[in-house]
């Protein structure tokens, strides 16, 4: 049995062993076949055999399994299967120390290279030891790695690999030469680059663009004669080639070097036309070529593109720009160009030439808003004292002093001259005169007097200027109330031979008349007004009509009524504005001449023709008085009642009612008289008329024998008085009043206060309270004065007008504009005096403006502008505030008329700002030409308010920016930055706009042509 078992076991073992050997032999055959097929480049068949091998093999046999997996991944790579990258990467990760390390990395690098994923390709290629590759793989590796580095702009390392391939007689020979040449080109190794470019210039693959590199290299080597035929040939052969743009540029520059400006223009103009961004240097060459050919308009266009940097080119460009603009008769642009060139010191000769031309252009334009002309000539003399132009500059400087509008700066400059000539003295006199005018316009009368006096002291140099200075100094004295001094100057002015033909000559008589009139010297006033009327030709002007009225007033005051009537009638017949006064005076004279019906008819006509006249209440009162004189008491009473009903707050209304009561009394109508007198007492309780009415009431009650009724009425109104108390009351008041009249306001105030404490309802309480308020006001205790005036108002006294006026004034000074506004409104309603009404209207105007109540501003301004007697300064303020209110209300069109009127007088602050506001209005309404015109007119007139002039320059730059003319905008901003030195918001406006312009310039101008060309070539030609 054992023997049999062993035999069976042995047989089984032998059979199993034979089976295993057969399997192993088959697997090995699959592996070998797969490996051989891979070597034969039968990659798909190779993969099939390898996969069978792996199915039959124990994967623990690592050597052949590892190689099998490599072969599978390599086959996938060769076949460019979609999973090739992942198979290679998995293999690399599984067998990091594989003997196929370099081949695997190379294949991964190649796959990512083919996907143009150059960053990853570089990573894989960097892992490869090319010595471990086959010769063919090594050439592929060197080219692909070199190209990868090229795409990553690693030109230095890229050229190393391309250079290794040159001369190896591989399929990469021409490509390697081309890319090697390119990498050397990028490193500016032009000789080496040229050598390789020449090798491939006829290769069909590269012949379309290699010649362009060759041209550029010759260009950088300044081998113009060698490049020009090549470049010309390129243009003929390839007229539509996109690289021709660079050829145009290079040829243009070459012809410029040969001074062939026509050819320069031919090529560079084509370059400019086609280039999305132009090279700064080429625009300079094109500009200079146009200049040399006499085409100044195109020269200016080109040169304007070259001023983006601060260097010698920019300085020279600005100088030539200035010359171009002079040829084009645009001195304004020339001035700014010369100015910029003069501010640069790269070339001393250019700087001197530019500074002289800048000063001269500024002088010829009379352009000196910030005293540029004086500064420029003075700077020239300082920097170039020995220049051949020195004498000319001195002559120009004298004329600048005579014509400048920046008088303060001109005066400072003149004062620096150590040995002034007679011409300089004459210029100084004129400058002083204009400084005086500016001070006068700003209401600085003392300063103006000083400046006019200095000008008069220089009469030797110009008698006319001295005469005009006397006139304006007289005007200053007049406004200060110094009438003797003003007349002396006016009369001296009139005696000056040079005064006769001046516009001030006639007004001197008129002003002398008013100086006498204000002193109540009516005879001399009349004589002066008559002299004015004799020399004034415009019989409709406001001053003529006013003078006619004043002559009438002078005759009237001297009771020469017939003559007064003649002049009042003349004024009234003119139908000019403001003749309601003439009509009223005309009527009044008729009354004095006992022509009561004529007076009544004339006054009725006044009320009908001038229903809003301030004389309407006077007219009604005088009509009532005329009826009294005619013994027509009923019509008189009716007229007085009409006056009371229409104008209850008028001071004439209480007089009219008192007269009405008297008429009733005189006609024994005592009951009617009592009611009328009571009306006076109830409506005007603390007035003098009320006191008279109370006395008259006593007489009326006596006449009707009703003294008890009188006593009851007196108790009712609180007028039952104690005689002894009244005497003590009087003594206390007299003591206080004595101090008041002596001017001891502090002591008087204490006494009035003591009186009011003791007699709060005394006979003199109201008057004491008013005097106390006046004492507080006079000693600058404004808060106490205000409270006292407010308390006084509660009593409804005759002092209401002045109390309201003072409260309004004090509230305004306290900046309590809302309160001030209410009192100014009340003052306007209760006042009859013209000056008080005017003050009230001004107060309403100013408070409303400060409270941003723009609707109210417009309303009161409209009312004020109907007043023909307004002083010019007040008219300016009214127009200004109304215009600003309209702008705030976004009613811009309504603001334009006022702004236009104000803009004519640029020496006034309102006028200066109005010019800016007006220009800004037209600019925002798309009328930039009109805005530009206003700005230039403003610049020509100049102003002592430089801020608004600077704002206009900024606005002017905005106008040019809106026209896409950055160059002009920039020049105005640079000039403003240089000449406007005040540190305020203007500088920020300038800097913001210059920064924006610079940003736009960088998007249109190429500064570094070498760098730009490199980028263009790389993007277009490297594939």
Tab-separated table of C-alpha atoms in Angstrom, residues 422 425-427 429-430 433 452 454-472 489-502 504:
chain	number	residue	atom	x	y	z
A	422	UNK	CA	11.028	158.666	-16.358
A	425	UNK	CA	7.943	156.656	-12.995
A	426	UNK	CA	5.058	157.145	-15.423
A	427	UNK	CA	4.308	153.448	-15.237
A	429	UNK	CA	1.938	156.522	-11.469
A	430	UNK	CA	-0.492	154.604	-13.667
A	433	UNK	CA	-3.969	155.014	-10.028
A	452	UNK	CA	-4.387	158.249	-5.437
A	454	UNK	CA	0.914	158.954	-4.481
A	455	UNK	CA	-0.229	159.075	-8.104
A	456	UNK	CA	-0.960	162.814	-7.803
A	457	UNK	CA	2.553	163.346	-6.416
A	458	UNK	CA	3.857	161.996	-9.720
A	459	UNK	CA	1.856	164.519	-11.803
A	460	UNK	CA	5.084	165.563	-13.551
A	461	UNK	CA	5.051	162.319	-15.536
A	462	UNK	CA	1.423	162.278	-16.670
A	463	UNK	CA	-0.981	165.113	-15.924
A	464	UNK	CA	-4.075	163.228	-17.110
A	465	UNK	CA	-3.439	160.345	-14.719
A	466	UNK	CA	-2.916	162.869	-11.905
A	467	UNK	CA	-6.206	164.607	-12.782
A	468	UNK	CA	-8.136	161.338	-12.808
A	469	UNK	CA	-6.547	160.431	-9.472
A	470	UNK	CA	-7.843	163.717	-8.024
A	471	UNK	CA	-11.351	162.925	-9.205
A	472	UNK	CA	-11.363	159.498	-7.584
A	489	UNK	CA	-10.215	167.859	-5.347
A	490	UNK	CA	-13.211	168.056	-7.714
A	491	UNK	CA	-12.554	171.748	-8.417
A	492	UNK	CA	-8.839	171.172	-8.974
A	493	UNK	CA	-9.737	168.335	-11.309
A	494	UNK	CA	-12.096	170.593	-13.308
A	495	UNK	CA	-9.339	173.168	-13.757
A	496	UNK	CA	-6.976	170.575	-15.211
A	497	UNK	CA	-6.663	170.918	-19.013
A	498	UNK	CA	-6.573	167.137	-19.349
A	499	UNK	CA	-9.880	166.673	-17.485
A	500	UNK	CA	-12.144	168.146	-20.156
A	501	UNK	CA	-12.250	165.062	-22.356
A	502	UNK	CA	-12.613	162.526	-19.546
A	504	UNK	CA	-15.544	162.034	-15.132
